[in-house]
C-alpha cells in the first residue's frame, strides 16, 4: 500500500469476521519517522475521519462521535450514524501510538462483540508499535 508521504511505511490488513456480530475489520498502520511527525499527521487524519469521503462507506454516510475502547497517545473514535441494510455499523478508531498512526474500521451489528474486537486489535497494535 502506498504511504501518505515518502518518509513513512504503510501497512494494510483486512480480516473477515469469525465472531458472531462482527463482519470484518480493516487495519491501516502507518509508521512515521518520529512521534512529532505522527502527532501532526494524527490531528489532521483524525479530524478528516469525522466526515469520511463518499467512497469510504458509501454516499450519504455520516459519522457521530464514538466511545474509545483503548487509550493511546492520541485516540478518536467514530461510529456511522445509521446502520446498513444488514444492521451493521462501522466503528472507526484512529490511534497514535508513538510514531505509529493506526486506523481501525470494524463492521458489525453487535456493539458488545464489536467493542471486544476493537480493544483486542488496539492492544495488539500497541504491543508491537515502536516508540
mmCIF file with all atom_site columns, N, CA and C in Angstrom, residues 36-85:
data_model
loop_
_atom_site.group_PDB
_atom_site.id
_atom_site.type_symbol
_atom_site.label_atom_id
_atom_site.label_alt_id
_atom_site.label_comp_id
_atom_site.label_asym_id
_atom_site.label_entity_id
_atom_site.label_seq_id
_atom_site.pdbx_PDB_ins_code
_atom_site.Cartn_x
_atom_site.Cartn_y
_atom_site.Cartn_z
_atom_site.occupancy
_atom_site.B_iso_or_equiv
_atom_site.pdbx_formal_charge
_atom_site.auth_seq_id
_atom_site.auth_comp_id
_atom_site.auth_asym_id
_atom_site.auth_atom_id
_atom_site.pdbx_PDB_model_num
ATOM 1   N N  . UNK A 1 36 ? 6.758   13.153 16.727 1.00 0.00 ? 36 UNK A N  1
ATOM 2   C CA . UNK A 1 36 ? 6.298   14.511 16.433 1.00 0.00 ? 36 UNK A CA 1
ATOM 3   C C  . UNK A 1 36 ? 5.573   14.554 15.082 1.00 0.00 ? 36 UNK A C  1
ATOM 4   N N  . UNK A 1 37 ? 6.155   13.915 14.074 1.00 0.00 ? 37 UNK A N  1
ATOM 5   C CA . UNK A 1 37 ? 5.522   13.854 12.756 1.00 0.00 ? 37 UNK A CA 1
ATOM 6   C C  . UNK A 1 37 ? 4.190   13.123 12.853 1.00 0.00 ? 37 UNK A C  1
ATOM 7   N N  . UNK A 1 38 ? 4.173   12.027 13.596 1.00 0.00 ? 38 UNK A N  1
ATOM 8   C CA . UNK A 1 38 ? 2.938   11.255 13.769 1.00 0.00 ? 38 UNK A CA 1
ATOM 9   C C  . UNK A 1 38 ? 1.872   12.092 14.472 1.00 0.00 ? 38 UNK A C  1
ATOM 10  N N  . UNK A 1 39 ? 2.271   12.870 15.448 1.00 0.00 ? 39 UNK A N  1
ATOM 11  C CA . UNK A 1 39 ? 1.321   13.700 16.179 1.00 0.00 ? 39 UNK A CA 1
ATOM 12  C C  . UNK A 1 39 ? 0.662   14.725 15.261 1.00 0.00 ? 39 UNK A C  1
ATOM 13  N N  . UNK A 1 40 ? 1.455   15.360 14.412 1.00 0.00 ? 40 UNK A N  1
ATOM 14  C CA . UNK A 1 40 ? 0.924   16.346 13.479 1.00 0.00 ? 40 UNK A CA 1
ATOM 15  C C  . UNK A 1 40 ? -0.029  15.694 12.478 1.00 0.00 ? 40 UNK A C  1
ATOM 16  N N  . UNK A 1 41 ? 0.392   14.563 11.909 1.00 0.00 ? 41 UNK A N  1
ATOM 17  C CA . UNK A 1 41 ? -0.470  13.880 10.927 1.00 0.00 ? 41 UNK A CA 1
ATOM 18  C C  . UNK A 1 41 ? -1.731  13.329 11.581 1.00 0.00 ? 41 UNK A C  1
ATOM 19  N N  . UNK A 1 42 ? -1.601  12.837 12.811 1.00 0.00 ? 42 UNK A N  1
ATOM 20  C CA . UNK A 1 42 ? -2.753  12.262 13.502 1.00 0.00 ? 42 UNK A CA 1
ATOM 21  C C  . UNK A 1 42 ? -3.868  13.293 13.644 1.00 0.00 ? 42 UNK A C  1
ATOM 22  N N  . UNK A 1 43 ? -3.519  14.507 14.014 1.00 0.00 ? 43 UNK A N  1
ATOM 23  C CA . UNK A 1 43 ? -4.532  15.545 14.206 1.00 0.00 ? 43 UNK A CA 1
ATOM 24  C C  . UNK A 1 43 ? -5.331  15.761 12.925 1.00 0.00 ? 43 UNK A C  1
ATOM 25  N N  . UNK A 1 44 ? -4.649  15.837 11.797 1.00 0.00 ? 44 UNK A N  1
ATOM 26  C CA . UNK A 1 44 ? -5.329  16.062 10.521 1.00 0.00 ? 44 UNK A CA 1
ATOM 27  C C  . UNK A 1 44 ? -6.173  14.858 10.115 1.00 0.00 ? 44 UNK A C  1
ATOM 28  N N  . UNK A 1 45 ? -5.609  13.676 10.238 1.00 0.00 ? 45 UNK A N  1
ATOM 29  C CA . UNK A 1 45 ? -6.319  12.452 9.836  1.00 0.00 ? 45 UNK A CA 1
ATOM 30  C C  . UNK A 1 45 ? -7.541  12.219 10.715 1.00 0.00 ? 45 UNK A C  1
ATOM 31  N N  . UNK A 1 46 ? -7.385  12.364 12.016 1.00 0.00 ? 46 UNK A N  1
ATOM 32  C CA . UNK A 1 46 ? -8.485  12.101 12.939 1.00 0.00 ? 46 UNK A CA 1
ATOM 33  C C  . UNK A 1 46 ? -9.658  13.044 12.685 1.00 0.00 ? 46 UNK A C  1
ATOM 34  N N  . UNK A 1 47 ? -9.359  14.316 12.394 1.00 0.00 ? 47 UNK A N  1
ATOM 35  C CA . UNK A 1 47 ? -10.437 15.260 12.080 1.00 0.00 ? 47 UNK A CA 1
ATOM 36  C C  . UNK A 1 47 ? -11.115 14.895 10.764 1.00 0.00 ? 47 UNK A C  1
ATOM 37  N N  . UNK A 1 48 ? -10.331 14.515 9.766  1.00 0.00 ? 48 UNK A N  1
ATOM 38  C CA . UNK A 1 48 ? -10.881 14.160 8.458  1.00 0.00 ? 48 UNK A CA 1
ATOM 39  C C  . UNK A 1 48 ? -11.797 12.939 8.532  1.00 0.00 ? 48 UNK A C  1
ATOM 40  N N  . UNK A 1 49 ? -11.502 12.009 9.405  1.00 0.00 ? 49 UNK A N  1
ATOM 41  C CA . UNK A 1 49 ? -12.319 10.798 9.527  1.00 0.00 ? 49 UNK A CA 1
ATOM 42  C C  . UNK A 1 49 ? -13.728 11.096 10.039 1.00 0.00 ? 49 UNK A C  1
ATOM 43  N N  . UNK A 1 50 ? -13.906 12.215 10.698 1.00 0.00 ? 50 UNK A N  1
ATOM 44  C CA . UNK A 1 50 ? -15.225 12.590 11.210 1.00 0.00 ? 50 UNK A CA 1
ATOM 45  C C  . UNK A 1 50 ? -16.223 12.734 10.059 1.00 0.00 ? 50 UNK A C  1
ATOM 46  N N  . UNK A 1 51 ? -15.744 13.203 8.904  1.00 0.00 ? 51 UNK A N  1
ATOM 47  C CA . UNK A 1 51 ? -16.577 13.372 7.707  1.00 0.00 ? 51 UNK A CA 1
ATOM 48  C C  . UNK A 1 51 ? -15.927 12.610 6.559  1.00 0.00 ? 51 UNK A C  1
ATOM 49  N N  . UNK A 1 52 ? -16.145 11.293 6.492  1.00 0.00 ? 52 UNK A N  1
ATOM 50  C CA . UNK A 1 52 ? -15.453 10.474 5.501  1.00 0.00 ? 52 UNK A CA 1
ATOM 51  C C  . UNK A 1 52 ? -15.876 10.802 4.067  1.00 0.00 ? 52 UNK A C  1
ATOM 52  N N  . UNK A 1 53 ? -14.952 10.604 3.121  1.00 0.00 ? 53 UNK A N  1
ATOM 53  C CA . UNK A 1 53 ? -15.327 10.803 1.721  1.00 0.00 ? 53 UNK A CA 1
ATOM 54  C C  . UNK A 1 53 ? -16.369 9.758  1.306  1.00 0.00 ? 53 UNK A C  1
ATOM 55  N N  . UNK A 1 54 ? -17.203 10.076 0.299  1.00 0.00 ? 54 UNK A N  1
ATOM 56  C CA . UNK A 1 54 ? -18.294 9.175  -0.096 1.00 0.00 ? 54 UNK A CA 1
ATOM 57  C C  . UNK A 1 54 ? -17.832 7.775  -0.498 1.00 0.00 ? 54 UNK A C  1
ATOM 58  N N  . UNK A 1 55 ? -16.619 7.648  -1.029 1.00 0.00 ? 55 UNK A N  1
ATOM 59  C CA . UNK A 1 55 ? -16.174 6.329  -1.472 1.00 0.00 ? 55 UNK A CA 1
ATOM 60  C C  . UNK A 1 55 ? -15.686 5.445  -0.324 1.00 0.00 ? 55 UNK A C  1
ATOM 61  N N  . UNK A 1 56 ? -15.594 5.976  0.897  1.00 0.00 ? 56 UNK A N  1
ATOM 62  C CA . UNK A 1 56 ? -15.130 5.163  2.019  1.00 0.00 ? 56 UNK A CA 1
ATOM 63  C C  . UNK A 1 56 ? -16.225 4.235  2.536  1.00 0.00 ? 56 UNK A C  1
ATOM 64  N N  . UNK A 1 57 ? -17.405 4.782  2.850  1.00 0.00 ? 57 UNK A N  1
ATOM 65  C CA . UNK A 1 57 ? -18.510 3.973  3.385  1.00 0.00 ? 57 UNK A CA 1
ATOM 66  C C  . UNK A 1 57 ? -19.754 4.019  2.517  1.00 0.00 ? 57 UNK A C  1
ATOM 67  N N  . UNK A 1 58 ? -19.710 4.767  1.441  1.00 0.00 ? 58 UNK A N  1
ATOM 68  C CA . UNK A 1 58 ? -20.879 4.934  0.590  1.00 0.00 ? 58 UNK A CA 1
ATOM 69  C C  . UNK A 1 58 ? -21.418 6.342  0.702  1.00 0.00 ? 58 UNK A C  1
ATOM 70  N N  . UNK A 1 59 ? -22.122 6.790  -0.331 1.00 0.00 ? 59 UNK A N  1
ATOM 71  C CA . UNK A 1 59 ? -22.634 8.159  -0.330 1.00 0.00 ? 59 UNK A CA 1
ATOM 72  C C  . UNK A 1 59 ? -23.648 8.392  0.781  1.00 0.00 ? 59 UNK A C  1
ATOM 73  N N  . UNK A 1 60 ? -23.620 9.583  1.333  1.00 0.00 ? 60 UNK A N  1
ATOM 74  C CA . UNK A 1 60 ? -24.594 9.953  2.353  1.00 0.00 ? 60 UNK A CA 1
ATOM 75  C C  . UNK A 1 60 ? -24.297 9.420  3.740  1.00 0.00 ? 60 UNK A C  1
ATOM 76  N N  . UNK A 1 61 ? -23.179 8.727  3.914  1.00 0.00 ? 61 UNK A N  1
ATOM 77  C CA . UNK A 1 61 ? -22.850 8.174  5.220  1.00 0.00 ? 61 UNK A CA 1
ATOM 78  C C  . UNK A 1 61 ? -22.208 9.245  6.086  1.00 0.00 ? 61 UNK A C  1
ATOM 79  N N  . UNK A 1 62 ? -22.723 9.392  7.290  1.00 0.00 ? 62 UNK A N  1
ATOM 80  C CA . UNK A 1 62 ? -22.139 10.328 8.243  1.00 0.00 ? 62 UNK A CA 1
ATOM 81  C C  . UNK A 1 62 ? -21.728 9.571  9.493  1.00 0.00 ? 62 UNK A C  1
ATOM 82  N N  . UNK A 1 63 ? -20.807 10.170 10.232 1.00 0.00 ? 63 UNK A N  1
ATOM 83  C CA . UNK A 1 63 ? -20.338 9.547  11.463 1.00 0.00 ? 63 UNK A CA 1
ATOM 84  C C  . UNK A 1 63 ? -20.617 10.457 12.649 1.00 0.00 ? 63 UNK A C  1
ATOM 85  N N  . UNK A 1 64 ? -20.864 9.823  13.777 1.00 0.00 ? 64 UNK A N  1
ATOM 86  C CA . UNK A 1 64 ? -21.030 10.519 15.049 1.00 0.00 ? 64 UNK A CA 1
ATOM 87  C C  . UNK A 1 64 ? -19.842 10.165 15.933 1.00 0.00 ? 64 UNK A C  1
ATOM 88  N N  . UNK A 1 65 ? -19.604 10.967 16.944 1.00 0.00 ? 65 UNK A N  1
ATOM 89  C CA . UNK A 1 65 ? -18.539 10.639 17.886 1.00 0.00 ? 65 UNK A CA 1
ATOM 90  C C  . UNK A 1 65 ? -18.856 9.306  18.547 1.00 0.00 ? 65 UNK A C  1
ATOM 91  N N  . UNK A 1 66 ? -17.833 8.484  18.677 1.00 0.00 ? 66 UNK A N  1
ATOM 92  C CA . UNK A 1 66 ? -17.983 7.189  19.317 1.00 0.00 ? 66 UNK A CA 1
ATOM 93  C C  . UNK A 1 66 ? -17.257 7.162  20.654 1.00 0.00 ? 66 UNK A C  1
ATOM 94  N N  . UNK A 1 67 ? -17.293 6.018  21.284 1.00 0.00 ? 67 UNK A N  1
ATOM 95  C CA . UNK A 1 67 ? -16.636 5.832  22.572 1.00 0.00 ? 67 UNK A CA 1
ATOM 96  C C  . UNK A 1 67 ? -15.367 5.029  22.365 1.00 0.00 ? 67 UNK A C  1
ATOM 97  N N  . UNK A 1 68 ? -14.204 5.601  22.719 1.00 0.00 ? 68 UNK A N  1
ATOM 98  C CA . UNK A 1 68 ? -12.955 4.844  22.582 1.00 0.00 ? 68 UNK A CA 1
ATOM 99  C C  . UNK A 1 68 ? -12.963 3.610  23.492 1.00 0.00 ? 68 UNK A C  1
ATOM 100 N N  . UNK A 1 69 ? -12.302 2.553  23.027 1.00 0.00 ? 69 UNK A N  1
ATOM 101 C CA . UNK A 1 69 ? -12.202 1.327  23.822 1.00 0.00 ? 69 UNK A CA 1
ATOM 102 C C  . UNK A 1 69 ? -10.768 1.094  24.300 1.00 0.00 ? 69 UNK A C  1
ATOM 103 N N  . UNK A 1 70 ? -9.851  1.977  23.882 1.00 0.00 ? 70 UNK A N  1
ATOM 104 C CA . UNK A 1 70 ? -8.442  1.834  24.237 1.00 0.00 ? 70 UNK A CA 1
ATOM 105 C C  . UNK A 1 70 ? -7.840  3.232  24.338 1.00 0.00 ? 70 UNK A C  1
ATOM 106 N N  . UNK A 1 71 ? -6.962  3.422  25.289 1.00 0.00 ? 71 UNK A N  1
ATOM 107 C CA . UNK A 1 71 ? -6.302  4.713  25.477 1.00 0.00 ? 71 UNK A CA 1
ATOM 108 C C  . UNK A 1 71 ? -4.897  4.631  24.882 1.00 0.00 ? 71 UNK A C  1
ATOM 109 N N  . UNK A 1 72 ? -4.563  5.611  24.053 1.00 0.00 ? 72 UNK A N  1
ATOM 110 C CA . UNK A 1 72 ? -3.243  5.675  23.414 1.00 0.00 ? 72 UNK A CA 1
ATOM 111 C C  . UNK A 1 72 ? -2.750  7.119  23.537 1.00 0.00 ? 72 UNK A C  1
ATOM 112 N N  . UNK A 1 73 ? -1.619  7.421  22.890 1.00 0.00 ? 73 UNK A N  1
ATOM 113 C CA . UNK A 1 73 ? -1.103  8.791  22.910 1.00 0.00 ? 73 UNK A CA 1
ATOM 114 C C  . UNK A 1 73 ? -2.121  9.754  22.301 1.00 0.00 ? 73 UNK A C  1
ATOM 115 N N  . UNK A 1 74 ? -2.864  9.272  21.337 1.00 0.00 ? 74 UNK A N  1
ATOM 116 C CA . UNK A 1 74 ? -3.960  10.024 20.737 1.00 0.00 ? 74 UNK A CA 1
ATOM 117 C C  . UNK A 1 74 ? -5.016  9.026  20.320 1.00 0.00 ? 74 UNK A C  1
ATOM 118 N N  . UNK A 1 75 ? -6.272  9.377  20.467 1.00 0.00 ? 75 UNK A N  1
ATOM 119 C CA . UNK A 1 75 ? -7.340  8.471  20.053 1.00 0.00 ? 75 UNK A CA 1
ATOM 120 C C  . UNK A 1 75 ? -8.580  9.276  19.673 1.00 0.00 ? 75 UNK A C  1
ATOM 121 N N  . UNK A 1 76 ? -9.216  8.850  18.602 1.00 0.00 ? 76 UNK A N  1
ATOM 122 C CA . UNK A 1 76 ? -10.518 9.376  18.184 1.00 0.00 ? 76 UNK A CA 1
ATOM 123 C C  . UNK A 1 76 ? -11.346 8.189  17.746 1.00 0.00 ? 76 UNK A C  1
ATOM 124 N N  . UNK A 1 77 ? -12.594 8.193  18.136 1.00 0.00 ? 77 UNK A N  1
ATOM 125 C CA . UNK A 1 77 ? -13.494 7.109  17.758 1.00 0.00 ? 77 UNK A CA 1
ATOM 126 C C  . UNK A 1 77 ? -14.779 7.686  17.189 1.00 0.00 ? 77 UNK A C  1
ATOM 127 N N  . UNK A 1 78 ? -15.258 7.023  16.140 1.00 0.00 ? 78 UNK A N  1
ATOM 128 C CA . UNK A 1 78 ? -16.492 7.433  15.475 1.00 0.00 ? 78 UNK A CA 1
ATOM 129 C C  . UNK A 1 78 ? -17.316 6.182  15.175 1.00 0.00 ? 78 UNK A C  1
ATOM 130 N N  . UNK A 1 79 ? -18.593 6.394  14.934 1.00 0.00 ? 79 UNK A N  1
ATOM 131 C CA . UNK A 1 79 ? -19.476 5.309  14.512 1.00 0.00 ? 79 UNK A CA 1
ATOM 132 C C  . UNK A 1 79 ? -20.452 5.887  13.492 1.00 0.00 ? 79 UNK A C  1
ATOM 133 N N  . UNK A 1 80 ? -20.764 5.097  12.465 1.00 0.00 ? 80 UNK A N  1
ATOM 134 C CA . UNK A 1 80 ? -21.702 5.590  11.466 1.00 0.00 ? 80 UNK A CA 1
ATOM 135 C C  . UNK A 1 80 ? -23.046 5.888  12.138 1.00 0.00 ? 80 UNK A C  1
ATOM 136 N N  . UNK A 1 81 ? -23.690 6.926  11.647 1.00 0.00 ? 81 UNK A N  1
ATOM 137 C CA . UNK A 1 81 ? -24.930 7.394  12.266 1.00 0.00 ? 81 UNK A CA 1
ATOM 138 C C  . UNK A 1 81 ? -26.099 6.434  12.052 1.00 0.00 ? 81 UNK A C  1
ATOM 139 N N  . UNK A 1 82 ? -26.081 5.710  10.913 1.00 0.00 ? 82 UNK A N  1
ATOM 140 C CA . UNK A 1 82 ? -27.169 4.780  10.611 1.00 0.00 ? 82 UNK A CA 1
ATOM 141 C C  . UNK A 1 82 ? -26.600 3.430  10.196 1.00 0.00 ? 82 UNK A C  1
ATOM 142 N N  . UNK A 1 83 ? -27.272 2.347  10.561 1.00 0.00 ? 83 UNK A N  1
ATOM 143 C CA . UNK A 1 83 ? -26.811 1.024  10.123 1.00 0.00 ? 83 UNK A CA 1
ATOM 144 C C  . UNK A 1 83 ? -27.095 0.807  8.642  1.00 0.00 ? 83 UNK A C  1
ATOM 145 N N  . UNK A 1 84 ? -26.357 -0.138 8.057  1.00 0.00 ? 84 UNK A N  1
ATOM 146 C CA . UNK A 1 84 ? -26.609 -0.514 6.666  1.00 0.00 ? 84 UNK A CA 1
ATOM 147 C C  . UNK A 1 84 ? -27.809 -1.471 6.616  1.00 0.00 ? 84 UNK A C  1
ATOM 148 N N  . UNK A 1 85 ? -28.086 -2.026 5.451  1.00 0.00 ? 85 UNK A N  1
ATOM 149 C CA . UNK A 1 85 ? -29.235 -2.914 5.261  1.00 0.00 ? 85 UNK A CA 1
ATOM 150 C C  . UNK A 1 85 ? -29.207 -4.182 6.107  1.00 0.00 ? 85 UNK A C  1
#
